[in-house]
Amino acid sequence: MTATPLGRTRRTALAGALCAGLVVTATGLTGCGEDPDTGTNGVGRLPAEQIRKRTLAAADQAATVRLSGSVVSGKTTYKLDIKLSDEGASGAVTSKDTTFQLLRVGERLYLKAGAGFWRQENGGSGGTAGTAAEKLGGKYVKVPEQDPAYKRFSGFTDKDTLLTGLLTLHGTVSTDGRHEVDGVRTVRLAGGDGSGGALDVSLEGKPYPLRLSRAGNAGALTLTDWDKPFTPEEPPAADTLDYGRNLPTG
C-alpha cells in the first residue's frame, strides 16, 4: 500500500470542491461538467448548417420583427429602425443627412419626409421643384406602384425580401462559440471564418436570429420583437397626399 502525501490529498479535495462549485466557460459561469445546452432550445448541439436552416425557418414563420442598425450598400450607409410584418411595415430610414419614414399597409406605400428630402429627390430648390417640396414636406405621400420610387423604397418594407437578403452568410458556415445578446444566450454562426459575416442565434425559445454583422463591414443589425403583435395602420387622411400615377417632379 502506497501512502498518499497529505499535501496532495488536500489539493485533490480542493479541486473537488471547486468542481462542485462554479467554473468559468465561454458563456459565463456554469457548474463543473454541466452541459452548456441545459435549459436551451438545443440548436447549439447541431452542426452549423442545420442551425442556419433552423434560424431561417424560424424567421420565415414569425409574423413580425423589428430591425435596427446600419446597412452599407455601395457607398451609402443606411440606418434602419423598422417594424416589419406580413401585412406591411412602419419605421425610419436615415441616409446621409436625410431621414424619412416609411409606412406600408398591404400594397399601399407611404413616404414621409421633410421638404429638404423632396428638394433633393426633385433635383433642386427653385421653381416647381421647390413648390412641390414644400407641399410634400411633413406629409404621408402615397407612392404610386408605377413610380420608380416604389420599388426603391418598398424593399425596406418587405419582411421576406429584406430578411432573405440580409441573413446571408458568405463562405463555409461554422459555429463560433457561445455568446449573449441583450442577456439572451446565443450560438454564433460565422461565414468564411468570420470574413463572410456573423449571426447570433438565440438559444432560448425559438432559434431566432438576434444580431447580424454583415460581411465586408457592410453594417450590423439587431433583430428584436419577434412575433410580437404589430399591425400597420393607414395614416390620417388629413396628413396624406395622393398624386395618382406619378410623384411630382421638377
mmCIF file of C-alpha atoms in Angstrom:
data_model
loop_
_atom_site.group_PDB
_atom_site.id
_atom_site.type_symbol
_atom_site.label_atom_id
_atom_site.label_comp_id
_atom_site.label_asym_id
_atom_site.label_seq_id
_atom_site.Cartn_x
_atom_site.Cartn_y
_atom_site.Cartn_z
ATOM 1 C CA MET A 1 0.000 0.000 0.000
ATOM 2 C CA THR A 2 1.374 3.392 -1.024
ATOM 3 C CA ALA A 3 0.793 6.327 1.278
ATOM 4 C CA THR A 4 -0.621 9.486 -0.291
ATOM 5 C CA PRO A 5 1.140 12.679 0.753
ATOM 6 C CA LEU A 6 -1.045 14.932 2.892
ATOM 7 C CA GLY A 7 -0.480 17.946 0.586
ATOM 8 C CA ARG A 8 -1.698 16.017 -2.462
ATOM 9 C CA THR A 9 -4.806 14.900 -0.564
ATOM 10 C CA ARG A 10 -5.618 18.499 0.295
ATOM 11 C CA ARG A 11 -5.091 19.626 -3.303
ATOM 12 C CA THR A 12 -7.378 16.875 -4.576
ATOM 13 C CA ALA A 13 -10.057 17.817 -2.081
ATOM 14 C CA LEU A 14 -9.741 21.486 -3.066
ATOM 15 C CA ALA A 15 -10.083 20.622 -6.771
ATOM 16 C CA GLY A 16 -13.195 18.583 -5.993
ATOM 17 C CA ALA A 17 -14.681 21.449 -4.030
ATOM 18 C CA LEU A 18 -14.053 23.854 -6.902
ATOM 19 C CA CYS A 19 -15.567 21.417 -9.409
ATOM 20 C CA ALA A 20 -18.665 21.177 -7.260
ATOM 21 C CA GLY A 21 -18.888 24.955 -7.376
ATOM 22 C CA LEU A 22 -18.557 27.195 -10.417
ATOM 23 C CA VAL A 23 -16.109 27.358 -13.277
ATOM 24 C CA VAL A 24 -15.716 29.946 -15.991
ATOM 25 C CA THR A 25 -16.755 28.969 -19.521
ATOM 26 C CA ALA A 26 -17.134 30.883 -22.771
ATOM 27 C CA THR A 27 -20.701 31.750 -21.818
ATOM 28 C CA GLY A 28 -20.155 32.732 -18.221
ATOM 29 C CA LEU A 29 -20.398 30.622 -15.040
ATOM 30 C CA THR A 30 -21.677 27.076 -15.115
ATOM 31 C CA GLY A 31 -21.377 24.073 -12.883
ATOM 32 C CA CYS A 32 -18.315 21.902 -13.449
ATOM 33 C CA GLY A 33 -19.179 19.257 -16.032
ATOM 34 C CA GLU A 34 -22.577 20.854 -16.695
ATOM 35 C CA ASP A 35 -23.974 20.536 -20.201
ATOM 36 C CA PRO A 36 -23.898 24.080 -21.697
ATOM 37 C CA ASP A 37 -27.087 23.239 -23.593
ATOM 38 C CA THR A 38 -29.086 22.506 -20.464
ATOM 39 C CA GLY A 39 -32.188 24.696 -20.481
ATOM 40 C CA THR A 40 -31.681 25.827 -24.086
ATOM 41 C CA ASN A 41 -33.640 25.065 -27.232
ATOM 42 C CA GLY A 42 -30.937 22.575 -28.226
ATOM 43 C CA VAL A 43 -29.797 24.114 -31.509
ATOM 44 C CA GLY A 44 -26.316 24.619 -30.054
ATOM 45 C CA ARG A 45 -25.754 20.878 -30.360
ATOM 46 C CA LEU A 46 -26.413 20.900 -34.109
ATOM 47 C CA PRO A 47 -23.945 21.313 -36.974
ATOM 48 C CA ALA A 48 -23.628 24.889 -38.242
ATOM 49 C CA GLU A 49 -25.580 24.311 -41.449
ATOM 50 C CA GLN A 50 -28.522 22.820 -39.553
ATOM 51 C CA ILE A 51 -28.525 25.765 -37.140
ATOM 52 C CA ARG A 52 -28.611 28.128 -40.108
ATOM 53 C CA LYS A 53 -31.588 26.307 -41.620
ATOM 54 C CA ARG A 54 -33.442 26.283 -38.297
ATOM 55 C CA THR A 55 -32.966 30.009 -37.741
ATOM 56 C CA LEU A 56 -34.030 30.915 -41.291
ATOM 57 C CA ALA A 57 -37.147 28.776 -40.866
ATOM 58 C CA ALA A 58 -37.950 30.458 -37.535
ATOM 59 C CA ALA A 59 -37.531 33.895 -39.084
ATOM 60 C CA ASP A 60 -39.750 32.958 -42.008
ATOM 61 C CA GLN A 61 -42.523 31.647 -39.760
ATOM 62 C CA ALA A 62 -42.552 34.687 -37.465
ATOM 63 C CA ALA A 63 -45.254 37.201 -38.371
ATOM 64 C CA THR A 64 -43.306 40.247 -37.153
ATOM 65 C CA VAL A 65 -39.812 41.515 -36.339
ATOM 66 C CA ARG A 66 -38.057 44.812 -35.656
ATOM 67 C CA LEU A 67 -34.802 45.650 -37.449
ATOM 68 C CA SER A 68 -32.438 48.334 -36.181
ATOM 69 C CA GLY A 69 -28.883 49.194 -37.101
ATOM 70 C CA SER A 70 -26.987 50.055 -40.256
ATOM 71 C CA VAL A 71 -26.657 48.640 -43.750
ATOM 72 C CA VAL A 72 -23.963 49.704 -46.211
ATOM 73 C CA SER A 73 -24.941 49.471 -49.872
ATOM 74 C CA GLY A 74 -22.409 50.707 -52.388
ATOM 75 C CA LYS A 75 -21.044 53.946 -50.959
ATOM 76 C CA THR A 76 -24.177 54.724 -48.971
ATOM 77 C CA THR A 77 -24.853 53.835 -45.329
ATOM 78 C CA TYR A 78 -28.497 53.443 -44.341
ATOM 79 C CA LYS A 79 -29.552 53.487 -40.701
ATOM 80 C CA LEU A 80 -32.726 51.487 -40.178
ATOM 81 C CA ASP A 81 -35.306 51.226 -37.438
ATOM 82 C CA ILE A 82 -38.266 49.401 -38.946
ATOM 83 C CA LYS A 83 -41.043 47.148 -37.684
ATOM 84 C CA LEU A 84 -41.945 44.532 -40.267
ATOM 85 C CA SER A 85 -44.959 42.270 -40.546
ATOM 86 C CA ASP A 86 -46.563 40.090 -43.186
ATOM 87 C CA GLU A 87 -49.143 42.882 -43.597
ATOM 88 C CA GLY A 88 -46.750 45.802 -44.021
ATOM 89 C CA ALA A 89 -44.162 47.872 -42.181
ATOM 90 C CA SER A 90 -43.507 51.116 -40.333
ATOM 91 C CA GLY A 91 -40.238 52.812 -39.481
ATOM 92 C CA ALA A 92 -37.491 55.250 -40.328
ATOM 93 C CA VAL A 93 -34.506 55.204 -42.678
ATOM 94 C CA THR A 94 -31.610 57.657 -42.462
ATOM 95 C CA SER A 95 -29.300 58.168 -45.414
ATOM 96 C CA LYS A 96 -26.501 60.732 -45.149
ATOM 97 C CA ASP A 97 -28.165 63.774 -43.563
ATOM 98 C CA THR A 98 -31.697 62.818 -44.573
ATOM 99 C CA THR A 99 -34.249 60.867 -42.564
ATOM 100 C CA PHE A 100 -37.536 59.645 -43.978
ATOM 101 C CA GLN A 101 -40.320 57.485 -42.631
ATOM 102 C CA LEU A 102 -41.816 54.574 -44.494
ATOM 103 C CA LEU A 103 -45.255 53.102 -43.955
ATOM 104 C CA ARG A 104 -46.683 50.222 -45.951
ATOM 105 C CA VAL A 105 -50.179 48.893 -45.416
ATOM 106 C CA GLY A 106 -50.753 45.945 -47.726
ATOM 107 C CA GLU A 107 -49.551 47.167 -51.119
ATOM 108 C CA ARG A 108 -50.038 50.851 -50.269
ATOM 109 C CA LEU A 109 -46.710 52.546 -49.618
ATOM 110 C CA TYR A 110 -46.365 55.961 -47.966
ATOM 111 C CA LEU A 111 -43.249 58.072 -47.569
ATOM 112 C CA LYS A 112 -42.982 60.924 -45.070
ATOM 113 C CA ALA A 113 -40.054 63.338 -45.084
ATOM 114 C CA GLY A 114 -39.161 66.987 -44.727
ATOM 115 C CA ALA A 115 -39.097 69.467 -47.592
ATOM 116 C CA GLY A 116 -35.304 69.094 -47.848
ATOM 117 C CA PHE A 117 -35.652 65.434 -48.798
ATOM 118 C CA TRP A 118 -38.135 66.241 -51.567
ATOM 119 C CA ARG A 119 -35.986 69.077 -52.894
ATOM 120 C CA GLN A 120 -33.120 66.614 -53.171
ATOM 121 C CA GLU A 121 -35.338 63.999 -54.842
ATOM 122 C CA ASN A 122 -36.719 66.535 -57.313
ATOM 123 C CA GLY A 123 -33.328 67.950 -58.199
ATOM 124 C CA GLY A 124 -33.429 71.487 -56.828
ATOM 125 C CA SER A 125 -34.943 74.120 -54.598
ATOM 126 C CA GLY A 126 -36.343 76.615 -57.081
ATOM 127 C CA GLY A 127 -39.363 76.792 -59.384
ATOM 128 C CA THR A 128 -41.850 73.945 -59.434
ATOM 129 C CA ALA A 129 -39.424 71.613 -57.644
ATOM 130 C CA GLY A 130 -39.254 73.924 -54.652
ATOM 131 C CA THR A 131 -43.016 74.430 -54.618
ATOM 132 C CA ALA A 132 -43.679 70.682 -54.760
ATOM 133 C CA ALA A 133 -41.166 70.061 -51.967
ATOM 134 C CA GLU A 134 -42.947 72.476 -49.668
ATOM 135 C CA LYS A 135 -46.285 70.764 -50.319
ATOM 136 C CA LEU A 136 -44.868 67.296 -49.748
ATOM 137 C CA GLY A 137 -42.810 68.075 -46.649
ATOM 138 C CA GLY A 138 -44.210 66.545 -43.460
ATOM 139 C CA LYS A 139 -46.980 64.637 -45.276
ATOM 140 C CA TYR A 140 -47.535 60.935 -45.844
ATOM 141 C CA VAL A 141 -47.105 60.838 -49.599
ATOM 142 C CA LYS A 142 -48.627 57.796 -51.269
ATOM 143 C CA VAL A 143 -46.056 56.312 -53.647
ATOM 144 C CA PRO A 144 -47.699 55.032 -56.854
ATOM 145 C CA GLU A 145 -46.805 51.441 -57.727
ATOM 146 C CA GLN A 146 -45.909 52.588 -61.252
ATOM 147 C CA ASP A 147 -43.409 55.145 -59.970
ATOM 148 C CA PRO A 148 -39.720 54.073 -59.918
ATOM 149 C CA ALA A 149 -39.543 55.211 -56.290
ATOM 150 C CA TYR A 150 -41.995 52.464 -55.284
ATOM 151 C CA LYS A 151 -39.560 49.640 -55.988
ATOM 152 C CA ARG A 152 -36.650 51.568 -54.483
ATOM 153 C CA PHE A 153 -38.368 52.235 -51.160
ATOM 154 C CA SER A 154 -40.661 49.229 -50.821
ATOM 155 C CA GLY A 155 -37.627 46.946 -50.464
ATOM 156 C CA PHE A 156 -37.119 48.395 -46.984
ATOM 157 C CA THR A 157 -40.657 47.328 -46.005
ATOM 158 C CA ASP A 158 -40.896 43.774 -47.350
ATOM 159 C CA LYS A 159 -40.146 41.388 -44.466
ATOM 160 C CA ASP A 160 -39.363 38.293 -46.524
ATOM 161 C CA THR A 161 -37.275 40.098 -49.140
ATOM 162 C CA LEU A 162 -35.345 42.117 -46.587
ATOM 163 C CA LEU A 163 -34.555 39.181 -44.300
ATOM 164 C CA THR A 164 -33.598 36.888 -47.183
ATOM 165 C CA GLY A 165 -31.134 39.471 -48.438
ATOM 166 C CA LEU A 166 -29.704 40.360 -45.032
ATOM 167 C CA LEU A 167 -29.440 36.973 -43.315
ATOM 168 C CA THR A 168 -26.910 35.625 -45.784
ATOM 169 C CA LEU A 169 -23.520 34.372 -44.637
ATOM 170 C CA HIS A 170 -20.844 34.025 -47.313
ATOM 171 C CA GLY A 171 -18.441 31.092 -47.494
ATOM 172 C CA THR A 172 -18.471 27.928 -45.428
ATOM 173 C CA VAL A 173 -20.631 28.341 -42.330
ATOM 174 C CA SER A 174 -19.182 27.277 -38.964
ATOM 175 C CA THR A 175 -20.006 27.806 -35.294
ATOM 176 C CA ASP A 176 -18.040 30.438 -33.383
ATOM 177 C CA GLY A 177 -18.740 29.810 -29.719
ATOM 178 C CA ARG A 178 -21.421 30.835 -27.247
ATOM 179 C CA HIS A 179 -22.260 34.482 -26.652
ATOM 180 C CA GLU A 180 -25.027 36.779 -25.381
ATOM 181 C CA VAL A 181 -27.209 39.427 -26.984
ATOM 182 C CA ASP A 182 -29.039 41.673 -24.516
ATOM 183 C CA GLY A 183 -28.879 38.972 -21.871
ATOM 184 C CA VAL A 184 -30.066 36.162 -24.158
ATOM 185 C CA ARG A 185 -27.703 33.229 -24.688
ATOM 186 C CA THR A 186 -26.724 32.672 -28.314
ATOM 187 C CA VAL A 187 -24.661 30.440 -30.532
ATOM 188 C CA ARG A 188 -22.770 32.364 -33.190
ATOM 189 C CA LEU A 189 -22.533 31.319 -36.817
ATOM 190 C CA ALA A 190 -19.667 32.617 -38.930
ATOM 191 C CA GLY A 191 -19.315 32.615 -42.692
ATOM 192 C CA GLY A 192 -15.846 32.085 -44.146
ATOM 193 C CA ASP A 193 -14.233 32.049 -40.673
ATOM 194 C CA GLY A 194 -15.784 35.441 -39.945
ATOM 195 C CA SER A 195 -14.951 37.272 -43.166
ATOM 196 C CA GLY A 196 -18.349 36.275 -44.598
ATOM 197 C CA GLY A 197 -20.396 37.749 -41.757
ATOM 198 C CA ALA A 198 -21.588 36.522 -38.366
ATOM 199 C CA LEU A 199 -25.040 35.729 -36.998
ATOM 200 C CA ASP A 200 -26.040 35.245 -33.359
ATOM 201 C CA VAL A 201 -28.861 32.711 -32.957
ATOM 202 C CA SER A 202 -30.977 32.545 -29.821
ATOM 203 C CA LEU A 203 -30.521 29.511 -27.580
ATOM 204 C CA GLU A 204 -33.660 30.454 -25.666
ATOM 205 C CA GLY A 205 -37.142 29.865 -27.039
ATOM 206 C CA LYS A 206 -37.291 29.730 -30.807
ATOM 207 C CA PRO A 207 -33.921 29.953 -32.609
ATOM 208 C CA TYR A 208 -34.465 33.463 -33.943
ATOM 209 C CA PRO A 209 -31.530 35.450 -35.349
ATOM 210 C CA LEU A 210 -30.755 38.227 -32.860
ATOM 211 C CA ARG A 211 -27.727 40.037 -34.227
ATOM 212 C CA LEU A 212 -26.093 40.183 -37.648
ATOM 213 C CA SER A 213 -22.668 41.501 -38.595
ATOM 214 C CA ARG A 214 -22.594 41.724 -42.370
ATOM 215 C CA ALA A 215 -19.640 40.608 -44.462
ATOM 216 C CA GLY A 216 -17.095 43.211 -45.501
ATOM 217 C CA ASN A 217 -18.009 45.621 -42.702
ATOM 218 C CA ALA A 218 -21.274 46.295 -44.537
ATOM 219 C CA GLY A 219 -23.212 47.095 -41.391
ATOM 220 C CA ALA A 220 -24.624 45.472 -38.265
ATOM 221 C CA LEU A 221 -28.233 44.881 -37.266
ATOM 222 C CA THR A 222 -30.153 43.723 -34.215
ATOM 223 C CA LEU A 223 -33.405 41.814 -34.665
ATOM 224 C CA THR A 224 -35.929 42.052 -31.842
ATOM 225 C CA ASP A 225 -39.663 41.831 -31.093
ATOM 226 C CA TRP A 226 -40.010 38.555 -32.962
ATOM 227 C CA ASP A 227 -43.666 37.605 -33.414
ATOM 228 C CA LYS A 228 -44.897 40.452 -31.198
ATOM 229 C CA PRO A 229 -48.287 41.831 -32.327
ATOM 230 C CA PHE A 230 -47.917 44.691 -34.789
ATOM 231 C CA THR A 231 -50.429 45.836 -37.404
ATOM 232 C CA PRO A 232 -49.547 48.817 -39.638
ATOM 233 C CA GLU A 233 -52.400 51.317 -39.948
ATOM 234 C CA GLU A 234 -53.339 53.853 -42.605
ATOM 235 C CA PRO A 235 -52.100 57.397 -41.854
ATOM 236 C CA PRO A 236 -54.640 60.136 -41.025
ATOM 237 C CA ALA A 237 -56.387 61.365 -44.164
ATOM 238 C CA ALA A 238 -55.572 64.979 -43.294
ATOM 239 C CA ASP A 239 -51.844 64.167 -43.361
ATOM 240 C CA THR A 240 -51.921 62.156 -46.598
ATOM 241 C CA LEU A 241 -51.219 63.251 -50.177
ATOM 242 C CA ASP A 242 -52.035 61.112 -53.212
ATOM 243 C CA TYR A 243 -50.695 62.272 -56.581
ATOM 244 C CA GLY A 244 -52.140 59.428 -58.601
ATOM 245 C CA ARG A 245 -49.918 57.545 -61.014
ATOM 246 C CA ASN A 246 -46.687 59.506 -60.517
ATOM 247 C CA LEU A 247 -44.982 61.614 -57.900
ATOM 248 C CA PRO A 248 -44.480 65.260 -58.870
ATOM 249 C CA THR A 249 -41.008 66.108 -60.152
ATOM 250 C CA GLY A 250 -39.198 69.291 -61.065
#
